[in-house]
PDB file of C-alpha atoms in Angstrom:
ATOM      1  CA  MET Q   1      78.146 167.970 220.413  1.00  0.00           C
ATOM      2  CA  ASN Q   2      76.108 165.690 218.106  1.00  0.00           C
ATOM      3  CA  LEU Q   3      79.302 164.675 216.232  1.00  0.00           C
ATOM      4  CA  LYS Q   4      80.992 163.828 219.534  1.00  0.00           C
ATOM      5  CA  ARG Q   5      77.990 161.727 220.466  1.00  0.00           C
ATOM      6  CA  LYS Q   6      78.142 159.816 217.194  1.00  0.00           C
ATOM      7  CA  TYR Q   7      81.799 158.892 217.754  1.00  0.00           C
ATOM      8  CA  VAL Q   8      80.927 157.675 221.187  1.00  0.00           C
ATOM      9  CA  TYR Q   9      78.529 155.177 219.698  1.00  0.00           C
ATOM     10  CA  PHE Q  10      80.677 154.295 216.674  1.00  0.00           C
ATOM     11  CA  ILE Q  11      83.879 153.400 218.585  1.00  0.00           C
ATOM     12  CA  PRO Q  12      82.433 150.408 220.529  1.00  0.00           C
ATOM     13  CA  PHE Q  13      80.825 149.131 217.340  1.00  0.00           C
ATOM     14  CA  LEU Q  14      84.167 149.275 215.529  1.00  0.00           C
ATOM     15  CA  LEU Q  15      85.912 147.385 218.288  1.00  0.00           C
ATOM     16  CA  PHE Q  16      83.236 144.726 218.174  1.00  0.00           C
ATOM     17  CA  ILE Q  17      83.790 144.126 214.491  1.00  0.00           C
ATOM     18  CA  LEU Q  18      87.559 143.946 214.947  1.00  0.00           C
ATOM     19  CA  PHE Q  19      87.076 141.399 217.771  1.00  0.00           C
ATOM     20  CA  ILE Q  20      84.777 139.200 215.642  1.00  0.00           C
ATOM     21  CA  SER Q  21      87.266 139.366 212.733  1.00  0.00           C
ATOM     22  CA  THR Q  22      90.092 138.263 215.025  1.00  0.00           C
ATOM     23  CA  ILE Q  23      88.089 135.259 216.292  1.00  0.00           C
ATOM     24  CA  MET Q  24      87.140 134.122 212.703  1.00  0.00           C
ATOM     25  CA  SER Q  25      90.776 134.513 211.645  1.00  0.00           C
ATOM     26  CA  GLY Q  26      91.888 132.395 214.450  1.00  0.00           C
ATOM     27  CA  CYS Q  27      89.303 129.720 213.683  1.00  0.00           C
ATOM     28  CA  ASN Q  28      90.400 129.353 210.067  1.00  0.00           C
ATOM     29  CA  LYS Q  29      94.028 129.054 211.126  1.00  0.00           C
ATOM     30  CA  GLY Q  30      93.093 126.296 213.549  1.00  0.00           C
ATOM     31  CA  ASN Q  31      91.030 124.478 210.885  1.00  0.00           C
ATOM     32  CA  PRO Q  32      93.181 123.920 207.744  1.00  0.00           C
ATOM     33  CA  LYS Q  33      90.577 121.643 206.269  1.00  0.00           C
ATOM     34  CA  ALA Q  34      88.039 124.436 206.257  1.00  0.00           C
ATOM     35  CA  ALA Q  35      90.629 126.828 204.731  1.00  0.00           C
ATOM     36  CA  SER Q  36      91.701 124.510 202.018  1.00  0.00           C
ATOM     37  CA  SER Q  37      88.194 123.470 200.988  1.00  0.00           C
ATOM     38  CA  SER Q  38      87.704 126.793 199.286  1.00  0.00           C
ATOM     39  CA  ASP Q  39      90.924 126.340 197.306  1.00  0.00           C
ATOM     40  CA  ASP Q  40      89.568 123.021 195.720  1.00  0.00           C
ATOM     41  CA  LYS Q  41      89.139 123.195 191.978  1.00  0.00           C
ATOM     42  CA  VAL Q  42      86.046 121.685 190.429  1.00  0.00           C
ATOM     43  CA  LEU Q  43      85.837 119.333 187.423  1.00  0.00           C
ATOM     44  CA  ARG Q  44      82.355 119.618 185.870  1.00  0.00           C
ATOM     45  CA  ILE Q  45      81.292 116.423 184.116  1.00  0.00           C
ATOM     46  CA  GLY Q  46      78.258 116.022 181.982  1.00  0.00           C
ATOM     47  CA  TYR Q  47      76.681 112.467 181.654  1.00  0.00           C
ATOM     48  CA  GLN Q  48      73.668 110.598 180.531  1.00  0.00           C
ATOM     49  CA  LYS Q  49      72.073 107.770 182.356  1.00  0.00           C
ATOM     50  CA  ASN Q  50      72.931 105.209 179.736  1.00  0.00           C
ATOM     51  CA  CYS Q  51      76.648 105.693 179.404  1.00  0.00           C
ATOM     52  CA  PRO Q  52      80.001 104.517 180.936  1.00  0.00           C
ATOM     53  CA  LEU Q  53      80.315 107.688 182.983  1.00  0.00           C
ATOM     54  CA  VAL Q  54      77.185 106.902 185.041  1.00  0.00           C
ATOM     55  CA  ILE Q  55      78.897 103.737 186.264  1.00  0.00           C
ATOM     56  CA  LEU Q  56      81.896 105.774 187.248  1.00  0.00           C
ATOM     57  CA  LYS Q  57      79.667 108.254 189.037  1.00  0.00           C
ATOM     58  CA  GLU Q  58      77.803 105.506 190.952  1.00  0.00           C
ATOM     59  CA  LEU Q  59      81.054 103.745 191.977  1.00  0.00           C
ATOM     60  CA  GLY Q  60      82.368 107.003 193.397  1.00  0.00           C
ATOM     61  CA  THR Q  61      85.975 106.286 192.726  1.00  0.00           C
ATOM     62  CA  LEU Q  62      86.843 109.415 190.638  1.00  0.00           C
ATOM     63  CA  GLU Q  63      86.091 111.680 193.603  1.00  0.00           C
ATOM     64  CA  LYS Q  64      88.671 109.804 195.711  1.00  0.00           C
ATOM     65  CA  GLU Q  65      91.312 109.929 192.973  1.00  0.00           C
ATOM     66  CA  LEU Q  66      90.835 113.551 192.067  1.00  0.00           C
ATOM     67  CA  LYS Q  67      90.876 114.663 195.751  1.00  0.00           C
ATOM     68  CA  SER Q  68      94.692 114.148 195.830  1.00  0.00           C
ATOM     69  CA  HIS Q  69      94.897 116.393 192.844  1.00  0.00           C
ATOM     70  CA  GLY Q  70      92.977 119.167 194.532  1.00  0.00           C
ATOM     71  CA  TYR Q  71      89.803 118.654 192.566  1.00  0.00           C
ATOM     72  CA  LYS Q  72      86.186 118.057 193.430  1.00  0.00           C
ATOM     73  CA  VAL Q  73      83.630 116.635 190.902  1.00  0.00           C
ATOM     74  CA  LYS Q  74      80.368 118.152 189.926  1.00  0.00           C
ATOM     75  CA  TRP Q  75      78.034 115.907 187.927  1.00  0.00           C
ATOM     76  CA  SER Q  76      75.394 117.284 185.603  1.00  0.00           C
ATOM     77  CA  GLU Q  77      72.845 114.935 183.974  1.00  0.00           C
ATOM     78  CA  PHE Q  78      71.685 115.456 180.407  1.00  0.00           C
ATOM     79  CA  GLN Q  79      68.919 113.724 178.530  1.00  0.00           C
ATOM     80  CA  ALA Q  80      70.752 113.679 175.171  1.00  0.00           C
ATOM     81  CA  GLY Q  81      74.204 114.259 173.572  1.00  0.00           C
ATOM     82  CA  PRO Q  82      73.346 117.464 171.791  1.00  0.00           C
ATOM     83  CA  ALA Q  83      72.269 119.195 174.980  1.00  0.00           C
ATOM     84  CA  LEU Q  84      75.496 118.013 176.721  1.00  0.00           C
ATOM     85  CA  LEU Q  85      77.639 119.387 173.924  1.00  0.00           C
ATOM     86  CA  GLU Q  86      75.821 122.716 174.032  1.00  0.00           C
ATOM     87  CA  ALA Q  87      76.735 122.994 177.661  1.00  0.00           C
ATOM     88  CA  LEU Q  88      80.410 122.033 176.820  1.00  0.00           C
ATOM     89  CA  SER Q  89      80.603 124.808 174.191  1.00  0.00           C
ATOM     90  CA  ALA Q  90      78.920 127.357 176.489  1.00  0.00           C
ATOM     91  CA  GLY Q  91      81.563 126.587 179.272  1.00  0.00           C
ATOM     92  CA  SER Q  92      79.067 125.026 181.703  1.00  0.00           C
ATOM     93  CA  ILE Q  93      80.889 121.684 181.789  1.00  0.00           C
ATOM     94  CA  ASP Q  94      84.462 120.614 181.105  1.00  0.00           C
ATOM     95  CA  PHE Q  95      84.136 116.937 180.212  1.00  0.00           C
ATOM     96  CA  GLY Q  96      81.512 114.514 178.997  1.00  0.00           C
ATOM     97  CA  ARG Q  97      80.650 111.451 176.857  1.00  0.00           C
ATOM     98  CA  THR Q  98      78.428 111.251 173.899  1.00  0.00           C
ATOM     99  CA  GLY Q  99      77.658 109.028 170.870  1.00  0.00           C
ATOM    100  CA  ASP Q 100      79.249 109.368 167.431  1.00  0.00           C
ATOM    101  CA  SER Q 101      76.859 111.862 165.709  1.00  0.00           C
ATOM    102  CA  PRO Q 102      76.348 114.682 168.204  1.00  0.00           C
ATOM    103  CA  PRO Q 103      79.920 115.815 168.062  1.00  0.00           C
ATOM    104  CA  ILE Q 104      79.755 116.153 164.359  1.00  0.00           C
ATOM    105  CA  PHE Q 105      76.690 118.424 164.540  1.00  0.00           C
ATOM    106  CA  ALA Q 106      78.464 120.443 167.207  1.00  0.00           C
ATOM    107  CA  GLN Q 107      81.545 120.819 165.054  1.00  0.00           C
ATOM    108  CA  ALA Q 108      79.332 121.856 162.141  1.00  0.00           C
ATOM    109  CA  ALA Q 109      77.883 124.480 164.508  1.00  0.00           C
ATOM    110  CA  GLY Q 110      81.307 125.805 165.314  1.00  0.00           C
ATOM    111  CA  SER Q 111      82.159 124.004 168.501  1.00  0.00           C
ATOM    112  CA  THR Q 112      85.868 123.753 169.456  1.00  0.00           C
ATOM    113  CA  LEU Q 113      85.261 120.510 171.509  1.00  0.00           C
ATOM    114  CA  ARG Q 114      88.173 118.109 171.777  1.00  0.00           C
ATOM    115  CA  TYR Q 115      87.877 114.311 171.248  1.00  0.00           C
ATOM    116  CA  VAL Q 116      90.110 112.773 173.950  1.00  0.00           C
ATOM    117  CA  ALA Q 117      89.270 109.102 173.671  1.00  0.00           C
ATOM    118  CA  SER Q 118      86.791 106.688 172.152  1.00  0.00           C
ATOM    119  CA  GLY Q 119      84.837 103.651 173.406  1.00  0.00           C
ATOM    120  CA  ILE Q 120      84.821 100.156 171.927  1.00  0.00           C
ATOM    121  CA  SER Q 121      82.461  99.595 169.048  1.00  0.00           C
ATOM    122  CA  LYS Q 122      79.115  98.275 170.173  1.00  0.00           C
ATOM    123  CA  TYR Q 123      77.458  97.622 166.838  1.00  0.00           C
ATOM    124  CA  GLN Q 124      75.801  94.403 167.973  1.00  0.00           C
ATOM    125  CA  GLY Q 125      73.266  96.290 170.072  1.00  0.00           C
ATOM    126  CA  SER Q 126      72.232  98.679 167.232  1.00  0.00           C
ATOM    127  CA  GLY Q 127      70.028  97.693 164.419  1.00  0.00           C
ATOM    128  CA  ILE Q 128      66.700  97.751 162.596  1.00  0.00           C
ATOM    129  CA  LEU Q 129      63.694  96.181 164.398  1.00  0.00           C
ATOM    130  CA  VAL Q 130      60.685  94.928 162.476  1.00  0.00           C
ATOM    131  CA  LYS Q 131      57.516  92.868 163.141  1.00  0.00           C
ATOM    132  CA  ASN Q 132      57.886  89.183 162.568  1.00  0.00           C
ATOM    133  CA  ASP Q 133      54.797  89.058 160.315  1.00  0.00           C
ATOM    134  CA  GLY Q 134      56.450  88.351 156.962  1.00  0.00           C
ATOM    135  CA  GLN Q 135      55.968  91.811 155.565  1.00  0.00           C
ATOM    136  CA  ILE Q 136      59.641  92.865 155.939  1.00  0.00           C
ATOM    137  CA  LYS Q 137      61.996  89.968 155.211  1.00  0.00           C
ATOM    138  CA  SER Q 138      65.027  91.809 153.787  1.00  0.00           C
ATOM    139  CA  LEU Q 139      66.449  95.400 153.468  1.00  0.00           C
ATOM    140  CA  ALA Q 140      64.877  95.621 150.028  1.00  0.00           C
ATOM    141  CA  ASP Q 141      61.489  95.447 151.695  1.00  0.00           C
ATOM    142  CA  LEU Q 142      62.060  98.731 153.428  1.00  0.00           C
ATOM    143  CA  LYS Q 143      61.397 100.687 150.301  1.00  0.00           C
ATOM    144  CA  GLY Q 144      58.295 102.830 150.710  1.00  0.00           C
ATOM    145  CA  LYS Q 145      57.997 101.989 154.465  1.00  0.00           C
ATOM    146  CA  LYS Q 146      57.582 104.312 157.355  1.00  0.00           C
ATOM    147  CA  ILE Q 147      60.750 104.047 159.582  1.00  0.00           C
ATOM    148  CA  ALA Q 148      61.225 105.469 163.012  1.00  0.00           C
ATOM    149  CA  PHE Q 149      64.699 106.801 164.107  1.00  0.00           C
ATOM    150  CA  ALA Q 150      66.286 109.763 165.785  1.00  0.00           C
ATOM    151  CA  LYS Q 151      67.414 112.305 163.274  1.00  0.00           C
ATOM    152  CA  GLY Q 152      71.112 112.906 163.139  1.00  0.00           C
ATOM    153  CA  SER Q 153      71.855 109.957 165.485  1.00  0.00           C
ATOM    154  CA  SER Q 154      73.981 106.872 164.987  1.00  0.00           C
ATOM    155  CA  SER Q 155      70.793 105.137 163.994  1.00  0.00           C
ATOM    156  CA  HIS Q 156      70.228 107.559 161.149  1.00  0.00           C
ATOM    157  CA  PHE Q 157      73.701 106.741 159.837  1.00  0.00           C
ATOM    158  CA  LEU Q 158      73.025 102.993 160.269  1.00  0.00           C
ATOM    159  CA  LEU Q 159      69.821 103.313 158.241  1.00  0.00           C
ATOM    160  CA  ILE Q 160      71.532 105.257 155.383  1.00  0.00           C
ATOM    161  CA  ASN Q 161      74.091 102.549 155.093  1.00  0.00           C
ATOM    162  CA  ALA Q 162      71.539  99.691 155.290  1.00  0.00           C
ATOM    163  CA  LEU Q 163      69.456 101.248 152.515  1.00  0.00           C
ATOM    164  CA  LYS Q 164      72.568 101.804 150.379  1.00  0.00           C
ATOM    165  CA  LYS Q 165      73.298  98.058 150.733  1.00  0.00           C
ATOM    166  CA  ALA Q 166      69.884  97.387 149.204  1.00  0.00           C
ATOM    167  CA  ASN Q 167      70.361 100.157 146.545  1.00  0.00           C
ATOM    168  CA  ILE Q 168      67.588 102.296 148.162  1.00  0.00           C
ATOM    169  CA  SER Q 169      67.873 105.987 148.763  1.00  0.00           C
ATOM    170  CA  ILE Q 170      66.930 107.591 152.042  1.00  0.00           C
ATOM    171  CA  ASN Q 171      64.362 109.477 149.901  1.00  0.00           C
ATOM    172  CA  ASP Q 172      62.655 106.112 149.067  1.00  0.00           C
ATOM    173  CA  ILE Q 173      61.448 105.651 152.664  1.00  0.00           C
ATOM    174  CA  GLU Q 174      59.080 107.695 154.883  1.00  0.00           C
ATOM    175  CA  PRO Q 175      61.129 108.916 157.896  1.00  0.00           C
ATOM    176  CA  ALA Q 176      59.569 109.344 161.257  1.00  0.00           C
ATOM    177  CA  TYR Q 177      61.912 111.425 163.353  1.00  0.00           C
ATOM    178  CA  LEU Q 178      61.298 110.160 166.873  1.00  0.00           C
ATOM    179  CA  ALA Q 179      63.315 109.763 170.146  1.00  0.00           C
ATOM    180  CA  PRO Q 180      63.488 106.178 171.475  1.00  0.00           C
ATOM    181  CA  GLY Q 181      60.633 106.522 173.908  1.00  0.00           C
ATOM    182  CA  ASP Q 182      58.106 107.939 171.368  1.00  0.00           C
ATOM    183  CA  ALA Q 183      59.442 105.557 168.591  1.00  0.00           C
ATOM    184  CA  ARG Q 184      58.748 102.566 170.783  1.00  0.00           C
ATOM    185  CA  ILE Q 185      55.164 103.609 171.334  1.00  0.00           C
ATOM    186  CA  ALA Q 186      54.682 104.197 167.500  1.00  0.00           C
ATOM    187  CA  PHE Q 187      56.234 100.795 166.804  1.00  0.00           C
ATOM    188  CA  GLU Q 188      54.064  98.959 169.351  1.00  0.00           C
ATOM    189  CA  GLN Q 189      50.959 100.641 167.882  1.00  0.00           C
ATOM    190  CA  ASN Q 190      51.965  99.749 164.332  1.00  0.00           C
ATOM    191  CA  LYS Q 191      52.179 103.393 163.363  1.00  0.00           C
ATOM    192  CA  VAL Q 192      55.607 102.754 161.874  1.00  0.00           C
ATOM    193  CA  ASP Q 193      56.808  99.694 159.961  1.00  0.00           C
ATOM    194  CA  ALA Q 194      60.298  99.539 161.318  1.00  0.00           C
ATOM    195  CA  TRP Q 195      62.416 101.212 164.044  1.00  0.00           C
ATOM    196  CA  VAL Q 196      66.167 101.883 164.063  1.00  0.00           C
ATOM    197  CA  VAL Q 197      67.633 102.204 167.574  1.00  0.00           C
ATOM    198  CA  TRP Q 198      70.387 101.177 169.928  1.00  0.00           C
ATOM    199  CA  ASP Q 199      70.842  99.238 173.148  1.00  0.00           C
ATOM    200  CA  PRO Q 200      69.328  98.966 175.737  1.00  0.00           C
ATOM    201  CA  PHE Q 201      66.223 100.011 173.768  1.00  0.00           C
ATOM    202  CA  THR Q 202      66.746  97.139 171.287  1.00  0.00           C
ATOM    203  CA  ALA Q 203      67.247  94.614 173.992  1.00  0.00           C
ATOM    204  CA  ASP Q 204      64.160  95.719 175.695  1.00  0.00           C
ATOM    205  CA  ALA Q 205      62.084  95.909 172.481  1.00  0.00           C
ATOM    206  CA  GLU Q 206      63.250  92.406 171.340  1.00  0.00           C
ATOM    207  CA  LYS Q 207      61.033  91.172 174.261  1.00  0.00           C
ATOM    208  CA  LEU Q 208      57.887  92.506 172.532  1.00  0.00           C
ATOM    209  CA  PRO Q 209      55.586  89.914 170.879  1.00  0.00           C
ATOM    210  CA  ASN Q 210      56.289  89.310 167.256  1.00  0.00           C
ATOM    211  CA  THR Q 211      59.426  91.532 167.077  1.00  0.00           C
ATOM    212  CA  LYS Q 212      62.878  90.728 165.594  1.00  0.00           C
ATOM    213  CA  PHE Q 213      66.046  92.297 164.416  1.00  0.00           C
ATOM    214  CA  LEU Q 214      66.066  92.705 160.537  1.00  0.00           C
ATOM    215  CA  VAL Q 215      69.817  93.442 160.743  1.00  0.00           C
ATOM    216  CA  ASN Q 216      72.168  94.653 163.520  1.00  0.00           C
ATOM    217  CA  GLY Q 217      74.833  97.199 162.969  1.00  0.00           C
ATOM    218  CA  LYS Q 218      77.596  94.850 161.832  1.00  0.00           C
ATOM    219  CA  GLY Q 219      79.194  96.482 158.700  1.00  0.00           C
ATOM    220  CA  LEU Q 220      76.731  99.344 158.935  1.00  0.00           C
ATOM    221  CA  THR Q 221      77.939 101.330 161.993  1.00  0.00           C
ATOM    222  CA  SER Q 222      80.711 101.211 164.623  1.00  0.00           C
ATOM    223  CA  ASP Q 223      78.424 103.014 167.126  1.00  0.00           C
ATOM    224  CA  ARG Q 224      81.257 104.176 169.463  1.00  0.00           C
ATOM    225  CA  ASP Q 225      81.176 106.320 172.655  1.00  0.00           C
ATOM    226  CA  TYR Q 226      83.339 109.408 172.497  1.00  0.00           C
ATOM    227  CA  PHE Q 227      84.820 111.129 175.464  1.00  0.00           C
ATOM    228  CA  VAL Q 228      85.126 114.902 174.889  1.00  0.00           C
ATOM    229  CA  ALA Q 229      86.492 117.934 176.665  1.00  0.00           C
ATOM    230  CA  SER Q 230      86.195 121.591 176.157  1.00  0.00           C
ATOM    231  CA  SER Q 231      89.225 123.032 174.332  1.00  0.00           C
ATOM    232  CA  THR Q 232      89.973 125.374 177.222  1.00  0.00           C
ATOM    233  CA  PHE Q 233      90.106 122.644 179.769  1.00  0.00           C
ATOM    234  CA  ALA Q 234      91.795 120.134 177.533  1.00  0.00           C
ATOM    235  CA  LYS Q 235      94.575 122.544 176.818  1.00  0.00           C
ATOM    236  CA  ALA Q 236      95.091 123.681 180.385  1.00  0.00           C
ATOM    237  CA  HIS Q 237      94.650 120.334 182.260  1.00  0.00           C
ATOM    238  CA  PRO Q 238      95.533 117.281 180.015  1.00  0.00           C
ATOM    239  CA  ASP Q 239      96.821 115.624 183.143  1.00  0.00           C
ATOM    240  CA  ILE Q 240      93.413 115.757 184.802  1.00  0.00           C
ATOM    241  CA  ILE Q 241      91.838 114.295 181.736  1.00  0.00           C
ATOM    242  CA  LYS Q 242      94.279 111.421 181.855  1.00  0.00           C
ATOM    243  CA  VAL Q 243      93.322 110.700 185.382  1.00  0.00           C
ATOM    244  CA  VAL Q 244      89.503 110.770 184.497  1.00  0.00           C
ATOM    245  CA  LEU Q 245      90.077 108.352 181.541  1.00  0.00           C
ATOM    246  CA  LYS Q 246      92.120 106.095 183.813  1.00  0.00           C
ATOM    247  CA  GLU Q 247      89.246 105.914 186.242  1.00  0.00           C
ATOM    248  CA  VAL Q 248      86.663 105.358 183.428  1.00  0.00           C
ATOM    249  CA  GLN Q 249      88.684 102.416 182.336  1.00  0.00           C
ATOM    250  CA  LYS Q 250      88.797 100.961 185.933  1.00  0.00           C
ATOM    251  CA  SER Q 251      85.003 101.355 186.197  1.00  0.00           C
ATOM    252  CA  SER Q 252      84.624  99.839 182.681  1.00  0.00           C
ATOM    253  CA  ASP Q 253      86.671  96.821 183.861  1.00  0.00           C
ATOM    254  CA  TRP Q 254      84.372  96.470 186.858  1.00  0.00           C
ATOM    255  CA  ALA Q 255      81.249  96.499 184.633  1.00  0.00           C
ATOM    256  CA  ASN Q 256      82.804  93.865 182.243  1.00  0.00           C
ATOM    257  CA  SER Q 257      83.586  91.525 185.059  1.00  0.00           C
ATOM    258  CA  HIS Q 258      80.412  92.293 187.053  1.00  0.00           C
ATOM    259  CA  GLN Q 259      77.760  92.253 184.408  1.00  0.00           C
ATOM    260  CA  LYS Q 260      74.822  91.289 186.718  1.00  0.00           C
ATOM    261  CA  GLU Q 261      75.702  93.993 189.193  1.00  0.00           C
ATOM    262  CA  ALA Q 262      76.120  96.619 186.411  1.00  0.00           C
ATOM    263  CA  ALA Q 263      72.727  95.529 184.900  1.00  0.00           C
ATOM    264  CA  GLU Q 264      71.048  95.937 188.231  1.00  0.00           C
ATOM    265  CA  LEU Q 265      72.612  99.402 188.671  1.00  0.00           C
ATOM    266  CA  LEU Q 266      71.689 100.559 185.235  1.00  0.00           C
ATOM    267  CA  SER Q 267      68.201  98.997 185.438  1.00  0.00           C
ATOM    268  CA  ASN Q 268      67.314 101.027 188.474  1.00  0.00           C
ATOM    269  CA  LEU Q 269      68.628 104.277 186.888  1.00  0.00           C
ATOM    270  CA  LEU Q 270      66.921 103.793 183.484  1.00  0.00           C
ATOM    271  CA  GLY Q 271      63.796 102.066 184.585  1.00  0.00           C
ATOM    272  CA  ILE Q 272      64.405  99.236 182.122  1.00  0.00           C
ATOM    273  CA  GLU Q 273      64.043  95.607 183.113  1.00  0.00           C
ATOM    274  CA  GLU Q 274      67.221  94.083 184.477  1.00  0.00           C
ATOM    275  CA  SER Q 275      67.140  91.208 182.035  1.00  0.00           C
ATOM    276  CA  SER Q 276      67.138  93.654 179.194  1.00  0.00           C
ATOM    277  CA  MET Q 277      70.002  95.572 180.615  1.00  0.00           C
ATOM    278  CA  LEU Q 278      71.929  92.353 181.078  1.00  0.00           C
ATOM    279  CA  LYS Q 279      71.506  91.421 177.511  1.00  0.00           C
ATOM    280  CA  ALA Q 280      72.606  94.806 176.348  1.00  0.00           C
ATOM    281  CA  ILE Q 281      75.761  94.517 178.554  1.00  0.00           C
ATOM    282  CA  GLU Q 282      76.592  91.008 177.427  1.00  0.00           C
ATOM    283  CA  ARG Q 283      76.842  92.103 173.840  1.00  0.00           C
ATOM    284  CA  ARG Q 284      79.191  94.957 174.346  1.00  0.00           C
ATOM    285  CA  THR Q 285      82.523  95.711 176.076  1.00  0.00           C
ATOM    286  CA  TYR Q 286      83.003  98.783 178.171  1.00  0.00           C
ATOM    287  CA  GLY Q 287      86.452 100.455 177.735  1.00  0.00           C
ATOM    288  CA  VAL Q 288      88.475 103.477 176.750  1.00  0.00           C
ATOM    289  CA  GLU Q 289      90.568 103.466 173.567  1.00  0.00           C
ATOM    290  CA  LYS Q 290      93.037 105.894 171.995  1.00  0.00           C
ATOM    291  CA  ILE Q 291      91.618 107.750 169.023  1.00  0.00           C
ATOM    292  CA  THR Q 292      93.520 106.042 166.219  1.00  0.00           C
ATOM    293  CA  ASP Q 293      93.568 106.974 162.373  1.00  0.00           C
ATOM    294  CA  GLU Q 294      91.048 104.212 161.911  1.00  0.00           C
ATOM    295  CA  VAL Q 295      88.676 105.673 164.470  1.00  0.00           C
ATOM    296  CA  ILE Q 296      89.170 109.294 162.874  1.00  0.00           C
ATOM    297  CA  ASN Q 297      88.353 107.855 159.458  1.00  0.00           C
ATOM    298  CA  GLU Q 298      85.158 106.191 160.831  1.00  0.00           C
ATOM    299  CA  GLN Q 299      83.962 109.370 162.304  1.00  0.00           C
ATOM    300  CA  GLN Q 300      84.944 111.396 159.266  1.00  0.00           C
ATOM    301  CA  HIS Q 301      82.920 109.115 156.984  1.00  0.00           C
ATOM    302  CA  ILE Q 302      79.861 109.754 159.183  1.00  0.00           C
ATOM    303  CA  ALA Q 303      80.481 113.488 158.927  1.00  0.00           C
ATOM    304  CA  ASP Q 304      80.944 113.313 155.135  1.00  0.00           C
ATOM    305  CA  THR Q 305      77.830 111.304 154.675  1.00  0.00           C
ATOM    306  CA  PHE Q 306      75.691 113.752 156.663  1.00  0.00           C
ATOM    307  CA  TYR Q 307      77.180 116.573 154.668  1.00  0.00           C
ATOM    308  CA  GLU Q 308      76.493 114.988 151.265  1.00  0.00           C
ATOM    309  CA  LEU Q 309      72.893 114.459 152.303  1.00  0.00           C
ATOM    310  CA  LYS Q 310      72.666 118.050 153.514  1.00  0.00           C
ATOM    311  CA  ILE Q 311      71.968 117.010 157.089  1.00  0.00           C
ATOM    312  CA  ILE Q 312      74.723 119.242 158.334  1.00  0.00           C
ATOM    313  CA  PRO Q 313      75.385 122.756 156.799  1.00  0.00           C
ATOM    314  CA  LYS Q 314      79.173 122.444 156.232  1.00  0.00           C
ATOM    315  CA  LYS Q 315      81.969 119.939 155.910  1.00  0.00           C
ATOM    316  CA  VAL Q 316      83.887 119.252 159.235  1.00  0.00           C
ATOM    317  CA  ASN Q 317      87.363 117.981 159.854  1.00  0.00           C
ATOM    318  CA  ILE Q 318      87.337 115.408 162.625  1.00  0.00           C
ATOM    319  CA  LYS Q 319      91.134 115.339 163.003  1.00  0.00           C
ATOM    320  CA  GLU Q 320      91.385 119.013 163.767  1.00  0.00           C
ATOM    321  CA  ASN Q 321      89.425 118.476 166.894  1.00  0.00           C
ATOM    322  CA  VAL Q 322      91.258 115.434 168.133  1.00  0.00           C
ATOM    323  CA  LEU Q 323      93.563 115.925 171.160  1.00  0.00           C
ATOM    324  CA  ASN Q 324      96.523 113.541 171.418  1.00  0.00           C
ATOM    325  CA  LEU Q 325      97.103 113.237 175.161  1.00  0.00           C
ATOM    326  CA  ASN Q 326     100.461 111.593 174.626  1.00  0.00           C
ATOM    327  CA  GLU Q 327     101.823 114.847 173.260  1.00  0.00           C
ATOM    328  CA  ASN Q 328     100.962 116.701 176.450  1.00  0.00           C
TER     329      ASN Q 328
END
């Protein structure tokens, strides 16, 4: 009797579920857009505020282009290159851009990242800033001085080469390992004698009273951007990487021909005065370049230098991690 009563209640409930399922199925068939949206693949891109990818992101052109390939774009912001590359190695993102030094440290730590393109050298915006008080007139005067720079960065490499030029060892100076924000405060408060950094921080700092470039990066660093991808994504989807790089070049062309608009855009994002951003943009060229043997040799030289000074624990081979998209 009880069992029969249970079935009496259960059958209407079952019919209700079947009815709802039929309606939902019909709705999906009648709305192909809703059905296909779940089939969209996602390209996960890591970016920093001061990089070419942020221009691409703000222009919104990549989303339109990748839509025809069945892809959506998910952007993730990172404060620095090392954190971005950690996410790449962990499989949290598929593609990103960084400076020249972070990929070397990532490789030394076992990353299988792939270099897929490089940026154009922007050495003019990198250099050593000093006070214009006559105490430091040449590179030789840096001996024994306290110098601020980000450890393992392009500025670190620039400083090593600058000191070599004056026959000074890195051990002959007092390093202050500071990120740009903290380094600027230390420089303004005269807690360091010199500051090695890159644009737009140099352009903004040049406006400080009694501040000048001792040297810029000419002959000391190429200071390139590198576009990188996870080995998994690069191997499976070289066609999508080509689409992304093509769109990066288009947004770079826009920035090069609309410098004031680009300066305004980046100024708002970075909180740096527009005039400083414009100065930084005017002394660089945005663009995407193939990774040539010359570029590989540049990057290998940085890696070898860091290894010789025991900044990285083992030798790395840059060429092993370069992906030639023309072969795919």
